[in-house]
Amino acid sequence: MDYKVALALAMPLGLGLAAFGSALGLGKAVAAAMDATGRQPEASTKILINMATGCAFIEALTIYALVFAFVLAGKL
């Protein structure tokens, strides 16, 4: 198997796995934040800021995977 064929097969799978993991992480983070806000409504601002920061980091990892896939796509 040529490396280009392996790269063409692995790149979309890796990107899909990164997107799936990001979706799971975002869903879990938002669900936990909503649960915490329901238990302590007075701390909702602090919880929202921490949730938004965590979501930004999760999204950044997905964007890194997308950029990496674009760089590898240039090698095909």
Coordinates of N, CA and C in Angstrom, one line a residue:
M1 N 0.8 -1.2 0.0 CA 0.0 0.0 0.0 C 0.9 1.2 0.0
D2 N 0.6 2.1 -0.9 CA 1.3 3.4 -1.0 C 1.0 4.3 0.2
Y3 N 1.9 5.2 0.6 CA 1.6 6.0 1.7 C 0.4 7.0 1.4
K4 N 0.3 7.3 0.1 CA -0.8 8.3 -0.2 C -2.2 7.6 0.0
V5 N -2.3 6.3 -0.3 CA -3.5 5.6 -0.1 C -3.8 5.5 1.4
A6 N -2.8 5.2 2.1 CA -3.0 5.1 3.6 C -3.4 6.5 4.2
L7 N -2.8 7.5 3.7 CA -3.1 8.9 4.1 C -4.5 9.3 3.7
A8 N -4.9 8.9 2.5 CA -6.2 9.2 2.1 C -7.3 8.5 2.8
L9 N -7.0 7.3 3.3 CA -7.9 6.6 4.2 C -7.9 7.0 5.6
A10 N -6.8 7.3 6.1 CA -6.7 7.6 7.6 C -7.1 9.1 7.9
M11 N -6.9 10.0 6.9 CA -7.2 11.4 7.2 C -8.7 11.7 7.5
P12 N -9.6 11.2 6.7 CA -11.0 11.5 7.0 C -11.4 10.7 8.3
L13 N -10.9 9.5 8.5 CA -11.2 8.8 9.7 C -10.7 9.5 11.0
G14 N -9.5 10.0 10.9 CA -9.0 10.8 12.0 C -9.8 12.1 12.3
L15 N -10.1 12.7 11.3 CA -10.9 14.0 11.4 C -12.3 13.7 12.0
G16 N -12.9 12.6 11.5 CA -14.2 12.2 12.0 C -14.1 11.8 13.5
L17 N -13.0 11.1 13.9 CA -12.9 10.8 15.3 C -12.7 12.0 16.2
A18 N -11.9 13.0 15.6 CA -11.7 14.2 16.4 C -13.0 15.0 16.6
A19 N -13.8 15.0 15.5 CA -15.1 15.7 15.6 C -16.1 15.0 16.5
F20 N -16.0 13.7 16.5 CA -16.9 12.9 17.4 C -16.5 13.1 18.9
G21 N -15.2 13.1 19.1 CA -14.7 13.3 20.5 C -15.0 14.7 21.0
S22 N -14.9 15.7 20.1 CA -15.2 17.0 20.4 C -16.7 17.2 20.8
A23 N -17.5 16.6 20.0 CA -19.0 16.6 20.2 C -19.3 16.0 21.6
L24 N -18.7 14.9 21.9 CA -19.0 14.2 23.2 C -18.5 15.1 24.3
G25 N -17.3 15.7 24.2 CA -16.8 16.6 25.2 C -17.6 17.8 25.4
L26 N -18.0 18.4 24.3 CA -18.9 19.6 24.4 C -20.2 19.3 25.1
G27 N -20.8 18.2 24.7 CA -22.1 17.8 25.3 C -22.0 17.5 26.8
K28 N -20.9 16.9 27.2 CA -20.7 16.6 28.6 C -20.4 17.8 29.4
A29 N -19.6 18.8 28.8 CA -19.3 20.0 29.5 C -20.5 20.9 29.7
V30 N -21.3 21.0 28.6 CA -22.5 21.8 28.7 C -23.6 21.2 29.7
A31 N -23.7 19.9 29.6 CA -24.6 19.2 30.5 C -24.2 19.4 32.0
A32 N -22.9 19.3 32.2 CA -22.5 19.5 33.6 C -22.7 20.9 34.1
A33 N -22.4 21.9 33.1 CA -22.6 23.3 33.5 C -24.1 23.6 33.8
M34 N -25.0 23.0 33.0 CA -26.4 23.3 33.2 C -26.9 22.6 34.5
D35 N -26.3 21.5 34.8 CA -26.7 20.8 36.1 C -26.2 21.6 37.3
A36 N -24.9 22.2 37.1 CA -24.4 23.0 38.2 C -25.2 24.3 38.4
T37 N -25.6 24.9 37.3 CA -26.4 26.1 37.3 C -27.8 25.8 38.0
G38 N -28.3 24.7 37.7 CA -29.6 24.3 38.3 C -29.4 24.1 39.8
R39 N -28.3 23.6 40.3 CA -28.1 23.4 41.7 C -27.7 24.7 42.4
Q40 N -26.9 25.6 41.8 CA -26.5 26.9 42.4 C -26.7 28.0 41.4
P41 N -28.0 28.5 41.3 CA -28.2 29.6 40.3 C -27.5 30.9 40.6
E42 N -27.1 31.1 41.8 CA -26.3 32.4 42.1 C -24.9 32.3 41.5
A43 N -24.4 31.2 41.2 CA -23.0 31.1 40.7 C -23.1 30.9 39.2
S44 N -24.2 31.2 38.5 CA -24.3 30.9 37.1 C -23.3 31.7 36.2
T45 N -22.9 32.9 36.6 CA -22.0 33.7 35.8 C -20.6 33.0 35.8
K46 N -20.2 32.6 37.0 CA -18.9 31.9 37.1 C -18.9 30.6 36.3
I47 N -20.0 29.9 36.5 CA -20.1 28.6 35.8 C -20.1 28.8 34.3
L48 N -20.8 29.8 33.8 CA -20.8 30.1 32.4 C -19.5 30.5 31.8
I49 N -18.7 31.3 32.6 CA -17.4 31.7 32.1 C -16.5 30.4 32.0
N50 N -16.5 29.6 33.0 CA -15.7 28.4 33.0 C -16.1 27.4 31.9
M51 N -17.4 27.3 31.7 CA -17.9 26.4 30.6 C -17.4 27.0 29.3
A52 N -17.6 28.3 29.0 CA -17.2 28.8 27.8 C -15.7 28.7 27.5
T53 N -14.9 28.8 28.5 CA -13.4 28.6 28.4 C -13.1 27.2 28.0
G54 N -13.8 26.2 28.7 CA -13.6 24.8 28.4 C -14.0 24.5 27.0
C55 N -15.2 25.0 26.6 CA -15.7 24.7 25.3 C -14.7 25.3 24.2
A56 N -14.2 26.5 24.5 CA -13.2 27.1 23.5 C -12.0 26.2 23.4
F57 N -11.5 25.6 24.4 CA -10.3 24.7 24.3 C -10.7 23.4 23.6
I58 N -11.9 22.9 23.8 CA -12.3 21.7 23.1 C -12.4 22.0 21.6
E59 N -13.0 23.1 21.3 CA -13.1 23.5 19.9 C -11.8 23.7 19.2
A60 N -10.8 24.3 20.0 CA -9.5 24.5 19.5 C -8.8 23.2 19.1
L61 N -9.0 22.2 19.8 CA -8.4 20.9 19.5 C -9.0 20.4 18.2
T62 N -10.3 20.6 18.0 CA -10.9 20.1 16.7 C -10.4 21.0 15.6
I63 N -10.2 22.2 15.8 CA -9.7 23.1 14.7 C -8.3 22.7 14.4
Y64 N -7.5 22.3 15.4 CA -6.1 21.9 15.1 C -6.1 20.6 14.2
A65 N -7.1 19.7 14.5 CA -7.2 18.5 13.7 C -7.6 18.8 12.3
L66 N -8.5 19.8 12.1 CA -8.9 20.2 10.8 C -7.7 20.8 10.0
V67 N -6.9 21.6 10.7 CA -5.8 22.3 10.0 C -4.8 21.2 9.7
F68 N -4.5 20.3 10.6 CA -3.6 19.2 10.3 C -4.0 18.4 9.1
A69 N -5.4 18.1 9.0 CA -5.9 17.4 7.9 C -5.7 18.1 6.6
F70 N -5.9 19.5 6.6 CA -5.6 20.2 5.4 C -4.2 20.2 5.0
V71 N -3.3 20.3 6.0 CA -1.9 20.2 5.6 C -1.5 18.8 5.0
L72 N -2.0 17.8 5.6 CA -1.8 16.4 5.0 C -2.5 16.3 3.7
A73 N -3.6 16.9 3.5 CA -4.3 16.8 2.2 C -3.4 17.4 1.1
G74 N -2.6 18.4 1.4 CA -1.7 19.0 0.5 C -0.6 18.1 0.0
K75 N -0.3 17.0 0.8 CA 0.7 16.0 0.4 C 0.2 14.9 -0.5
L76 N -1.1 14.9 -0.7 CA -1.7 13.9 -1.6 C -1.5 14.2 -3.1

